[in-house]
PDB file of C-alpha atoms in Angstrom:
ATOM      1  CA  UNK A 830     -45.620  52.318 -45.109  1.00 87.00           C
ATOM      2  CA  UNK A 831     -44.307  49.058 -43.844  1.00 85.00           C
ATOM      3  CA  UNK A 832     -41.723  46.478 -44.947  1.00 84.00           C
ATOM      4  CA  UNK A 833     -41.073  43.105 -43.140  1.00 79.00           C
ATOM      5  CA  UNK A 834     -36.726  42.025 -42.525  1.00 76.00           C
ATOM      6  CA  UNK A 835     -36.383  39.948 -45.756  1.00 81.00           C
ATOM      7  CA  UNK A 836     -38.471  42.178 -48.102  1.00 84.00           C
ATOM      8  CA  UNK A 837     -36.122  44.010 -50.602  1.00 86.00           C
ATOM      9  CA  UNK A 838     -35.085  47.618 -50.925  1.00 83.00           C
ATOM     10  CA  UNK A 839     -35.511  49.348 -54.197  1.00 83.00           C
ATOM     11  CA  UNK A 840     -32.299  48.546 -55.041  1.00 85.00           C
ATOM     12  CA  UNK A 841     -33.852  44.849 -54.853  1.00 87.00           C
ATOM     13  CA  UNK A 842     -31.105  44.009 -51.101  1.00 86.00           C
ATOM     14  CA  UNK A 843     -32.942  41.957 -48.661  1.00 85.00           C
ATOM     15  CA  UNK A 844     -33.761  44.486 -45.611  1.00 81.00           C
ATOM     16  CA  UNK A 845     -31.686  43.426 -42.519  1.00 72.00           C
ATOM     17  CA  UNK A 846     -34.298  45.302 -40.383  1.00 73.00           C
ATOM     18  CA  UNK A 847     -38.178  45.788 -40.472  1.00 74.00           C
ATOM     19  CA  UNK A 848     -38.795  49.219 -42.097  1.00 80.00           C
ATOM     20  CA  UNK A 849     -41.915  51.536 -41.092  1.00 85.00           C
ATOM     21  CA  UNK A 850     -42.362  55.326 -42.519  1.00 90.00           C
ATOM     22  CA  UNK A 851     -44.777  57.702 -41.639  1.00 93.00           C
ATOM     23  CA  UNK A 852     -46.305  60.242 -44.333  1.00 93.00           C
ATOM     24  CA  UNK A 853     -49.917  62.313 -43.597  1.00 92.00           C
ATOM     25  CA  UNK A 854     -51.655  64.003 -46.071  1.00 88.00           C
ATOM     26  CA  UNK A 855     -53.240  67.452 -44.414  1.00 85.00           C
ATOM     27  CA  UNK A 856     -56.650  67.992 -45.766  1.00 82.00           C
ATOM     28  CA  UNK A 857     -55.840  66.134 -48.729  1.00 76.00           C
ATOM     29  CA  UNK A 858     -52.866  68.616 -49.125  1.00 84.00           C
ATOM     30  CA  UNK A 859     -49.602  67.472 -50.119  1.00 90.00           C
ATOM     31  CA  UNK A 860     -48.181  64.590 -48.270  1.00 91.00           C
ATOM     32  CA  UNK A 861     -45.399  65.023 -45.738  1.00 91.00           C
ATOM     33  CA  UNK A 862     -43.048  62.469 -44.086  1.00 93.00           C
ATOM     34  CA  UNK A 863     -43.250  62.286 -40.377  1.00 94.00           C
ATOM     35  CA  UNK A 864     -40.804  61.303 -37.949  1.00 92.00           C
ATOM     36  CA  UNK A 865     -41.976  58.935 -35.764  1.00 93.00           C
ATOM     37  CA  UNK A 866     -42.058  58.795 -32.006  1.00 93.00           C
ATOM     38  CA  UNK A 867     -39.180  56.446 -31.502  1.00 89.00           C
ATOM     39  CA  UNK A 868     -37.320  59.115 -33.606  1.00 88.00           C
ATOM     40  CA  UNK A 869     -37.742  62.044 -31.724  1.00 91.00           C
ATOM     41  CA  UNK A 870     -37.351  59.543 -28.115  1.00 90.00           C
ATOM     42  CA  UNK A 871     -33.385  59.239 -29.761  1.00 85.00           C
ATOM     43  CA  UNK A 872     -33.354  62.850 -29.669  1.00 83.00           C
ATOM     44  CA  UNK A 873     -34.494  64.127 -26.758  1.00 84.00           C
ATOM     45  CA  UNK A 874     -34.045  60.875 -24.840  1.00 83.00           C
ATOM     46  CA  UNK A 875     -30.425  59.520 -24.545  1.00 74.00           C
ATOM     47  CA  UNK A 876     -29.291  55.453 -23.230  1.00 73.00           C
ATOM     48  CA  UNK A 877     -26.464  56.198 -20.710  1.00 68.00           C
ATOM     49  CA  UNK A 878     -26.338  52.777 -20.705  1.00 71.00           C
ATOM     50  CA  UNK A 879     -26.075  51.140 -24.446  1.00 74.00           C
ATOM     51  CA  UNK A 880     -22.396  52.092 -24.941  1.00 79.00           C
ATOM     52  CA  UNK A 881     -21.325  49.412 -21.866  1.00 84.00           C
ATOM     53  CA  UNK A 882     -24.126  47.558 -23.088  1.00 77.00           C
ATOM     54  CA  UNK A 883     -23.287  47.468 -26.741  1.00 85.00           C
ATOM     55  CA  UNK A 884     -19.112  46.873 -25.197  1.00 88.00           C
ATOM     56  CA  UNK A 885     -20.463  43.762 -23.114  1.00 88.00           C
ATOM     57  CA  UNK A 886     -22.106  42.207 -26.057  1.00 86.00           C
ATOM     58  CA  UNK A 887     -19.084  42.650 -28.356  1.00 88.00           C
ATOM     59  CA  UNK A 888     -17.044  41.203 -25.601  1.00 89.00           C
ATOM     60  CA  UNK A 889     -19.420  38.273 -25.110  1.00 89.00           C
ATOM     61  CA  UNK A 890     -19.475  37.723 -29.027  1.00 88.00           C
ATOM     62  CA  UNK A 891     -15.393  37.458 -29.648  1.00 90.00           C
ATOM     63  CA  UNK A 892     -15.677  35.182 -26.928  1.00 91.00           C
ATOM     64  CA  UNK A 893     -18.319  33.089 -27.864  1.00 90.00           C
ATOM     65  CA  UNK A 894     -16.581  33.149 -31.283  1.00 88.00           C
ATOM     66  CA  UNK A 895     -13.086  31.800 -29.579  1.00 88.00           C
ATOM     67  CA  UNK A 896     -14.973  29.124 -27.456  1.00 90.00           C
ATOM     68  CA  UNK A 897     -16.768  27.774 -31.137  1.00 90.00           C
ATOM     69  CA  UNK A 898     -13.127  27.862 -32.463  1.00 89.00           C
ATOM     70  CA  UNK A 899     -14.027  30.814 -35.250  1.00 90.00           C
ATOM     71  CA  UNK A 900     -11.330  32.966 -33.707  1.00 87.00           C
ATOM     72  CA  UNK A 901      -7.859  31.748 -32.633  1.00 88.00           C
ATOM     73  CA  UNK A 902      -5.004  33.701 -30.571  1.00 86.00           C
ATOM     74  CA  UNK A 903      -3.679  35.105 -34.318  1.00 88.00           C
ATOM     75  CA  UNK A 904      -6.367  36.684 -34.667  1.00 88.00           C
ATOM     76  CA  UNK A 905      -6.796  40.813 -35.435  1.00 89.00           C
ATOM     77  CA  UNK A 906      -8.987  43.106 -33.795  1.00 88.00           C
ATOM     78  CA  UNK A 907     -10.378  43.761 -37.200  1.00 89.00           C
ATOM     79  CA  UNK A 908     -11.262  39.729 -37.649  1.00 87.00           C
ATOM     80  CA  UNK A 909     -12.643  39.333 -34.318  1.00 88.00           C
ATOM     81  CA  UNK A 910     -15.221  42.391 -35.771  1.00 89.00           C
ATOM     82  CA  UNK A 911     -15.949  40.717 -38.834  1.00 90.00           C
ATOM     83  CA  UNK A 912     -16.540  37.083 -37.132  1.00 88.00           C
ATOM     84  CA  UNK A 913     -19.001  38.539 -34.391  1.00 87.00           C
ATOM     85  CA  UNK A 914     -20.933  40.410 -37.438  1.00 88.00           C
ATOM     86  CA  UNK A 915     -21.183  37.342 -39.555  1.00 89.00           C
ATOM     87  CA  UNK A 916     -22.590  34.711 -37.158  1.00 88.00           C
ATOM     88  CA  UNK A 917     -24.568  37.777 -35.596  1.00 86.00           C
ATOM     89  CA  UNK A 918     -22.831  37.359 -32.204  1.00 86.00           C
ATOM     90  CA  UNK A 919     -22.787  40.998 -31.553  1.00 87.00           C
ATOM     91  CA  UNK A 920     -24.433  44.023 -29.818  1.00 84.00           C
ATOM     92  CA  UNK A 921     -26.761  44.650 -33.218  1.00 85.00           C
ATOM     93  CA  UNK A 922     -27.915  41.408 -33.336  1.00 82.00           C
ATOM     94  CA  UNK A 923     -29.113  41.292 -29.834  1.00 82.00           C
ATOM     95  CA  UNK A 924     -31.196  44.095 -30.508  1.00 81.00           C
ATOM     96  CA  UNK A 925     -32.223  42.744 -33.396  1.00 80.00           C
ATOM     97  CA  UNK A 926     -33.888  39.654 -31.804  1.00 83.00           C
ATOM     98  CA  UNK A 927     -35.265  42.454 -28.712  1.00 84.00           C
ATOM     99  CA  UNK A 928     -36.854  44.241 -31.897  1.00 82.00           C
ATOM    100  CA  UNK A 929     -38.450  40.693 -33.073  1.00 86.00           C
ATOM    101  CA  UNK A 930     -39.151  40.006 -29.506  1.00 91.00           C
ATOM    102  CA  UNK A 931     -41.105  42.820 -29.246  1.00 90.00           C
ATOM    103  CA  UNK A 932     -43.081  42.520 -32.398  1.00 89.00           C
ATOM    104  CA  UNK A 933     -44.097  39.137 -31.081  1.00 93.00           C
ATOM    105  CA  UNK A 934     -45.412  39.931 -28.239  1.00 95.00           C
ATOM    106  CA  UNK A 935     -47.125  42.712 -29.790  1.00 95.00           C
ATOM    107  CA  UNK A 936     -48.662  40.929 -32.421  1.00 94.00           C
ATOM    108  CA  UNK A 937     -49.898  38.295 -29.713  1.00 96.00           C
ATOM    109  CA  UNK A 938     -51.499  40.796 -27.409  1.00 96.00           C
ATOM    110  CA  UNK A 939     -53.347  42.841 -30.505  1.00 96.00           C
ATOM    111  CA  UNK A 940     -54.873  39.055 -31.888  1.00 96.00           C
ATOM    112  CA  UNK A 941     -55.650  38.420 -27.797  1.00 96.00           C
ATOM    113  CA  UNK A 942     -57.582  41.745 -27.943  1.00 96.00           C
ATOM    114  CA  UNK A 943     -59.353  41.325 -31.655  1.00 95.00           C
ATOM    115  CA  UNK A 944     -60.490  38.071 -31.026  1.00 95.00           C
ATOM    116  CA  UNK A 945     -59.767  36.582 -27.477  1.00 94.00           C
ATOM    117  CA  UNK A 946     -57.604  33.340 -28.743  1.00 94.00           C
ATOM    118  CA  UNK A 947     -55.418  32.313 -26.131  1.00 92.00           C
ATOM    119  CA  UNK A 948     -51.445  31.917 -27.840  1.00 93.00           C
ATOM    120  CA  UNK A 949     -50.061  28.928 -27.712  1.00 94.00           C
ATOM    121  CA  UNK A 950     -45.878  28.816 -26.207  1.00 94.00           C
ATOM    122  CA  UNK A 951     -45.375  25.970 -28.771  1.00 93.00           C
ATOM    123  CA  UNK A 952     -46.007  28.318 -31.441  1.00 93.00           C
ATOM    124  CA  UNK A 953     -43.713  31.103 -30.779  1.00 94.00           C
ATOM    125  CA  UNK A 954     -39.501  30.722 -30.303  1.00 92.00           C
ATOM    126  CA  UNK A 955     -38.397  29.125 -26.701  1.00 94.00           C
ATOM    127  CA  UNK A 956     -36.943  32.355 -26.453  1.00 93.00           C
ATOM    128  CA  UNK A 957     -39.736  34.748 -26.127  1.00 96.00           C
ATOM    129  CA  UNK A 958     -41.557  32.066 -23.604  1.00 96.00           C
ATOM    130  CA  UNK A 959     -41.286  33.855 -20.330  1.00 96.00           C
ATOM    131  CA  UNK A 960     -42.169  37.203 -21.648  1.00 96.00           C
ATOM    132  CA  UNK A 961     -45.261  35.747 -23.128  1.00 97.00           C
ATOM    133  CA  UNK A 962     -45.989  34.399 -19.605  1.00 97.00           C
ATOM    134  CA  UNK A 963     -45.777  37.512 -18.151  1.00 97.00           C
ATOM    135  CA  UNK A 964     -48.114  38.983 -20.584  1.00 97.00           C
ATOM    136  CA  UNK A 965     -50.544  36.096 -19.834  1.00 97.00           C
ATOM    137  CA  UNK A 966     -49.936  37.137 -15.774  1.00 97.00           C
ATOM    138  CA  UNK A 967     -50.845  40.714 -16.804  1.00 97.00           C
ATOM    139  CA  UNK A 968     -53.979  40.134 -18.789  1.00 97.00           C
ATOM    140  CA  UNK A 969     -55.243  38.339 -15.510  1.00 96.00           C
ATOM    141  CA  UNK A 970     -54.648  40.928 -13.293  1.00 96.00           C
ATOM    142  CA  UNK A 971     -55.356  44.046 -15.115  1.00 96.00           C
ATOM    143  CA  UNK A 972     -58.126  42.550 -17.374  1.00 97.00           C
ATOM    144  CA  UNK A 973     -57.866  45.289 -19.831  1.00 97.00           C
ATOM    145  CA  UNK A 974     -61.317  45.859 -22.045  1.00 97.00           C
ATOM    146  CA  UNK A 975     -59.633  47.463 -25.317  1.00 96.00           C
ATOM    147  CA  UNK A 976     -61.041  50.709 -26.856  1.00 96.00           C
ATOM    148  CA  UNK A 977     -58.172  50.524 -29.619  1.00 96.00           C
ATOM    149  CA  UNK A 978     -54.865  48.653 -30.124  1.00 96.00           C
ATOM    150  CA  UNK A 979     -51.976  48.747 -32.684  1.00 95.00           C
ATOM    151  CA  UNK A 980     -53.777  51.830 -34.005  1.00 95.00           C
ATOM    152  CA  UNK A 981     -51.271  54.659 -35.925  1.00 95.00           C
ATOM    153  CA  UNK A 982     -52.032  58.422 -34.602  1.00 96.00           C
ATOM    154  CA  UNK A 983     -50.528  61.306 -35.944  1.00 96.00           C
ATOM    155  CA  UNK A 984     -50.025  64.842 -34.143  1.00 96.00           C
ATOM    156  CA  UNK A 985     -50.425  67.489 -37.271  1.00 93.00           C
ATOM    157  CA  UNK A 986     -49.512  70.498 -35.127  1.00 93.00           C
ATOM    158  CA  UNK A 987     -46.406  68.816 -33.586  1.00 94.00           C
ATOM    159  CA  UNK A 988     -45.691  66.950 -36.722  1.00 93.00           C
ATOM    160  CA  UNK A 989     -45.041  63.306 -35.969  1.00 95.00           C
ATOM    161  CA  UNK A 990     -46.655  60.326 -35.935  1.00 96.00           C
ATOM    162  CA  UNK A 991     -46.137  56.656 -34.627  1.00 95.00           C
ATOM    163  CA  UNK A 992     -48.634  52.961 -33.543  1.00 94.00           C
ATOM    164  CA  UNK A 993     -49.937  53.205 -29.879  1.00 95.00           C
ATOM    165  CA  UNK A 994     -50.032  49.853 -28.349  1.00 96.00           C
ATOM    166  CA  UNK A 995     -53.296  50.138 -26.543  1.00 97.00           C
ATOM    167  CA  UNK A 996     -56.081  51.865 -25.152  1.00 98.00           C
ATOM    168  CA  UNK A 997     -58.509  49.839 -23.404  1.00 97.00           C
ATOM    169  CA  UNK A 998     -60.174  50.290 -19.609  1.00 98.00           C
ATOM    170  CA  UNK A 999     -58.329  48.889 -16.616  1.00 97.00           C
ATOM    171  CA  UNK A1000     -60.147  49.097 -13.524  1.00 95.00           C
ATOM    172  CA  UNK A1001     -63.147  50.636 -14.953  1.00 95.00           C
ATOM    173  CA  UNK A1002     -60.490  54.012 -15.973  1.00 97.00           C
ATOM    174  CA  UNK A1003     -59.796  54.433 -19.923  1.00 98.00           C
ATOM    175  CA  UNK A1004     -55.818  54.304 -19.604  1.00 97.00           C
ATOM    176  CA  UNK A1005     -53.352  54.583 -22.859  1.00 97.00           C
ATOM    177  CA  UNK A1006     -50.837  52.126 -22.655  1.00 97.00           C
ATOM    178  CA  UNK A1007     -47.082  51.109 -23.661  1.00 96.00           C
ATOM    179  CA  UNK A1008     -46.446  47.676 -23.294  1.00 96.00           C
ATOM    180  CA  UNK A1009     -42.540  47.115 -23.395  1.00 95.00           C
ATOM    181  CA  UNK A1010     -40.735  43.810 -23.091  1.00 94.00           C
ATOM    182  CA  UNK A1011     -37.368  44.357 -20.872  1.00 92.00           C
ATOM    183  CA  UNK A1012     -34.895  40.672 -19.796  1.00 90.00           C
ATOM    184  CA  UNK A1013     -35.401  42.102 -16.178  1.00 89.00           C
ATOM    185  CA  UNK A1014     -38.103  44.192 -15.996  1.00 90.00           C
ATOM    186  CA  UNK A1015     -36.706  47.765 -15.960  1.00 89.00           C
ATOM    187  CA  UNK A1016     -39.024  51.178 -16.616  1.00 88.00           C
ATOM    188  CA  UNK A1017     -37.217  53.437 -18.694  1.00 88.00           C
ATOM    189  CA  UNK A1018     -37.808  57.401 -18.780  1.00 88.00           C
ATOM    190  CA  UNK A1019     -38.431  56.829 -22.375  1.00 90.00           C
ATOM    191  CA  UNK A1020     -41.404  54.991 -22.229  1.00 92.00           C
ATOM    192  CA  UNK A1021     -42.981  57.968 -19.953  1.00 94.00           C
ATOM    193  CA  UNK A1022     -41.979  60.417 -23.149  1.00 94.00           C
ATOM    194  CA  UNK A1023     -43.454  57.945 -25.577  1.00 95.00           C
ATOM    195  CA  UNK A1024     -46.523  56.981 -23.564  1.00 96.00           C
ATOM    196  CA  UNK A1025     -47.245  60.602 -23.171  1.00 96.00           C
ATOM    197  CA  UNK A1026     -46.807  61.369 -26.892  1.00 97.00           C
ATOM    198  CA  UNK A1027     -49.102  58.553 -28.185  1.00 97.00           C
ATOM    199  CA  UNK A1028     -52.281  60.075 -25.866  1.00 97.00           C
ATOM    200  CA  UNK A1029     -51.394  63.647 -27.221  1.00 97.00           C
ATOM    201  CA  UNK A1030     -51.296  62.376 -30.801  1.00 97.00           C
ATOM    202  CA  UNK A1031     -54.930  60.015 -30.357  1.00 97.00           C
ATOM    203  CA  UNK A1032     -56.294  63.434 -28.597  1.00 97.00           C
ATOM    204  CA  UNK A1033     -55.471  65.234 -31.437  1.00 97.00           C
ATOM    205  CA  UNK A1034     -57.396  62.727 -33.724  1.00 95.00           C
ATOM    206  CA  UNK A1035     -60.502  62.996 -31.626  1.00 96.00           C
ATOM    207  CA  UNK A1036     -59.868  60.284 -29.287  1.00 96.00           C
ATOM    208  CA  UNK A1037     -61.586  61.052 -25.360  1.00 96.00           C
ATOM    209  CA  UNK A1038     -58.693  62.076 -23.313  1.00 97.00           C
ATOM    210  CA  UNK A1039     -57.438  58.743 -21.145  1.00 97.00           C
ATOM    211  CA  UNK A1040     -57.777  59.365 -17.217  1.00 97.00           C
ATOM    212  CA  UNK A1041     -54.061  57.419 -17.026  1.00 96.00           C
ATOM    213  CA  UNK A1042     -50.491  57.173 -19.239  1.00 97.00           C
ATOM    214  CA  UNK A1043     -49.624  53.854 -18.311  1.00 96.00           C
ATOM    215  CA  UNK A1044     -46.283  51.849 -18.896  1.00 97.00           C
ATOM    216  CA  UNK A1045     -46.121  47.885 -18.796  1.00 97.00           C
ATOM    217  CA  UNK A1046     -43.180  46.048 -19.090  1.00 96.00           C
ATOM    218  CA  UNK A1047     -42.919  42.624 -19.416  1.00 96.00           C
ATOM    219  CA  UNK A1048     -39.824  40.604 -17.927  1.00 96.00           C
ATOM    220  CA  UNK A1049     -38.182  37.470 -19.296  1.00 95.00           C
ATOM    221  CA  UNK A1050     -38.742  35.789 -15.806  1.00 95.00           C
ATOM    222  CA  UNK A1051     -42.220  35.356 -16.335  1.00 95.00           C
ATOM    223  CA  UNK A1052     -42.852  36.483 -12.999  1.00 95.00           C
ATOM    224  CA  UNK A1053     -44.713  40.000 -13.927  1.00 96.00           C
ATOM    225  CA  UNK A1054     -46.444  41.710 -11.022  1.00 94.00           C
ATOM    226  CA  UNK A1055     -48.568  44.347 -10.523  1.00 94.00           C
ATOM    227  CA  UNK A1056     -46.275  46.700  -8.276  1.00 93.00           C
ATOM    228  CA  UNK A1057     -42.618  46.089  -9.973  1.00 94.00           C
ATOM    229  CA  UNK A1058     -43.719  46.247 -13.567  1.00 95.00           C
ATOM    230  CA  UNK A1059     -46.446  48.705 -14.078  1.00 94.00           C
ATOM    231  CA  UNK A1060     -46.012  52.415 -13.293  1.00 94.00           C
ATOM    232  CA  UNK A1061     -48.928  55.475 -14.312  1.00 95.00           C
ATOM    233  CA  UNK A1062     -46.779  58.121 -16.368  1.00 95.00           C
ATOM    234  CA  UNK A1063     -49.467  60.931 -15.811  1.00 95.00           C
ATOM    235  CA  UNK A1064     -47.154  64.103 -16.696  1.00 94.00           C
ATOM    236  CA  UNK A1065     -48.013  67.382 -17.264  1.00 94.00           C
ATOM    237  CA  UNK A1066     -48.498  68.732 -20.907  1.00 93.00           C
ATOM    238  CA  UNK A1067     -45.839  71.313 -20.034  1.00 95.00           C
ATOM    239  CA  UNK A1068     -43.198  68.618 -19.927  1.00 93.00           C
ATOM    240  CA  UNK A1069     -44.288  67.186 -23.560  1.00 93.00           C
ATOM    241  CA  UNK A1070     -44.076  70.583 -24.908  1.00 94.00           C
ATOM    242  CA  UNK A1071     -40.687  71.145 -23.152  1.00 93.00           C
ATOM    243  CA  UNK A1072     -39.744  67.929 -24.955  1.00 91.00           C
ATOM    244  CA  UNK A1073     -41.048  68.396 -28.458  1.00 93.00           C
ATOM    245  CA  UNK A1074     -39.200  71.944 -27.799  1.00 93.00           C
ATOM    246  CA  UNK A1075     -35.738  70.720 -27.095  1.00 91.00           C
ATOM    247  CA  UNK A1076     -36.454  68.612 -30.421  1.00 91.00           C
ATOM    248  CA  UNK A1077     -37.521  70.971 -32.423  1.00 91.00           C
ATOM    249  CA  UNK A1078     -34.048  72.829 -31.211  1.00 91.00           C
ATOM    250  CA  UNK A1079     -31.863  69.985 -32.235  1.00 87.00           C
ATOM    251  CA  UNK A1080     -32.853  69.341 -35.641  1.00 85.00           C
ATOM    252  CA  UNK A1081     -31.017  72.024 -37.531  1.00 88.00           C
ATOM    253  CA  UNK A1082     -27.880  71.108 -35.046  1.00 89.00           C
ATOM    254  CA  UNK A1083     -27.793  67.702 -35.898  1.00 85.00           C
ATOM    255  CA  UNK A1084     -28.413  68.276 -39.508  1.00 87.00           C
ATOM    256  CA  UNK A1085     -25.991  70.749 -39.474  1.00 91.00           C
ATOM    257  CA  UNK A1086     -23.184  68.434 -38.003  1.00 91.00           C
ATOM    258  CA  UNK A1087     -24.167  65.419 -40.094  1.00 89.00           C
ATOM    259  CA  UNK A1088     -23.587  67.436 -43.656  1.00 89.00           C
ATOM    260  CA  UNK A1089     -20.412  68.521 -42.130  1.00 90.00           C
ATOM    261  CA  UNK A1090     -18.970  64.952 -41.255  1.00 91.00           C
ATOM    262  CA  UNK A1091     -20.064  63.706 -44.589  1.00 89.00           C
ATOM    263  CA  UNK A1092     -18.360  66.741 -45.987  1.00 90.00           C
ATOM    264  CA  UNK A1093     -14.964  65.036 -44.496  1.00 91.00           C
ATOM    265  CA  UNK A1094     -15.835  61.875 -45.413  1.00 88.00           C
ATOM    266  CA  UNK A1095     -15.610  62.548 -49.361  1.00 85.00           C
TER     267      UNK A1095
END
């Protein structure tokens, strides 16, 4: 289930964020919610490096805000907060446009792949222009022939679910692929997990096992190369089940600690 930034909730708000659930009916059983696989990469997966992240872009925001005259040197901590929320200066609406970023470039490389149309820069924000140049770079070196792309899996041993990018052939080799969008180009250990969990889920559907786990990332530069921003994340199954383990484990913790801090809250 799927619902665009804009649609309304059922209590009829305009979503602030795009909104995508999971549920899989087992042999026509009863149907059960999944988490998806960016859900269990939170768990099992953490960002050292959003907290400075997430301080930089607050910093950047109040100061953007004082430069445009929306904040003066009265102003409370508490203002400068609500300022950098309202004119979406802050750390959650930079990942907000990354999230829309991402969907773009998604959306042009599964049309590229269903029909072969070329996209055109003057159609799509200045913004997203050198990460759509670097996907154009890629597609001419790689020349990936796709097997399947955007397509939802769902692992109904493991329990989850989630939308692999791609699988196509690349070099003759039937490789699954994540396709990420980074401003400089930087693999994640994430995107190994996630790769890795999106060829056990199609496997599990019936999908021929992929001879690589690949990971493509896309830099704003526009400069995308073979050797900087492509790496094969072959890992052993032992290290997914390791990871789904250590999930599994954290669940009742977490849940456990959540119903305890709303507990204080009230």
């Amino acid at each position: 289930f799927e619902a665009e930034a804009g649609w309304l909730t059922q209590r009829g708000e305009p979503r602030v964020k795009p909104y995508r659930k999971y549920v899989w009916s087992p042999n026509d059983g009863d149907p059960i919610k999944l988490p998806s696989t960016s859900a269990i990469l939170d768990a099992i997966c953490p960002k050292p490096g959003l907290a400075p992240w997430s301080e930089r872009m607050g910093i950047e925001g109040a100061l953007a805000a004082f430069e445009a005259g929306l904040l003066t040197k009265r102003s409370r901590a508490e203002d400068a907060i609500a300022v950098v929320r309202e004119h979406h200066l802050g750390a959650e609406a930079a990942k907000n446009r990354a999230a829309k970023r991402g969907l773009n470039v998604h959306a042009i490389n599964e049309h590229y792949m269903n029909t072969g149309e070329i996209p055109k820069l003057s159609e799509h924000p200045s913004e997203h222009h050198g990460y759509i140049r670097s996907w154009v770079r890629m597609i001419l070196a790689l020349k990936p022939e796709p097997i399947e792309v955007e397509q939802v899996v769902v692992h109904g041993d493991d329990r989850y679910a989630g939308r692999l990018d791609m699988r196509a052939h690349i070099g003759g080799l039937l490789s699954t692929v994540d396709l990420k969008t980074q401003e400089r180009g930087g693999i994640y250990a994430g995107a190994h997990w996630q790769v890795n969990l999106y060829e056990r889920a199609a496997v599990w559907c019936g999908a021929e096992p992929a001879s690589h786990r690949r990971v493509i990332v896309l830099p704003a530069s526009g400069d995308w190369n073979l050797e900087q921003h492509t790496t094969i994340a072959d890992h052993e199954a032992w290290r997914v089940d390791a990871a789904l383990a250590w999930w599994r484990a954290s669940k009742p913790v977490e849940s456990a600690c959540q119903a305890r801090n709303r507990a204080v809250r009230s």
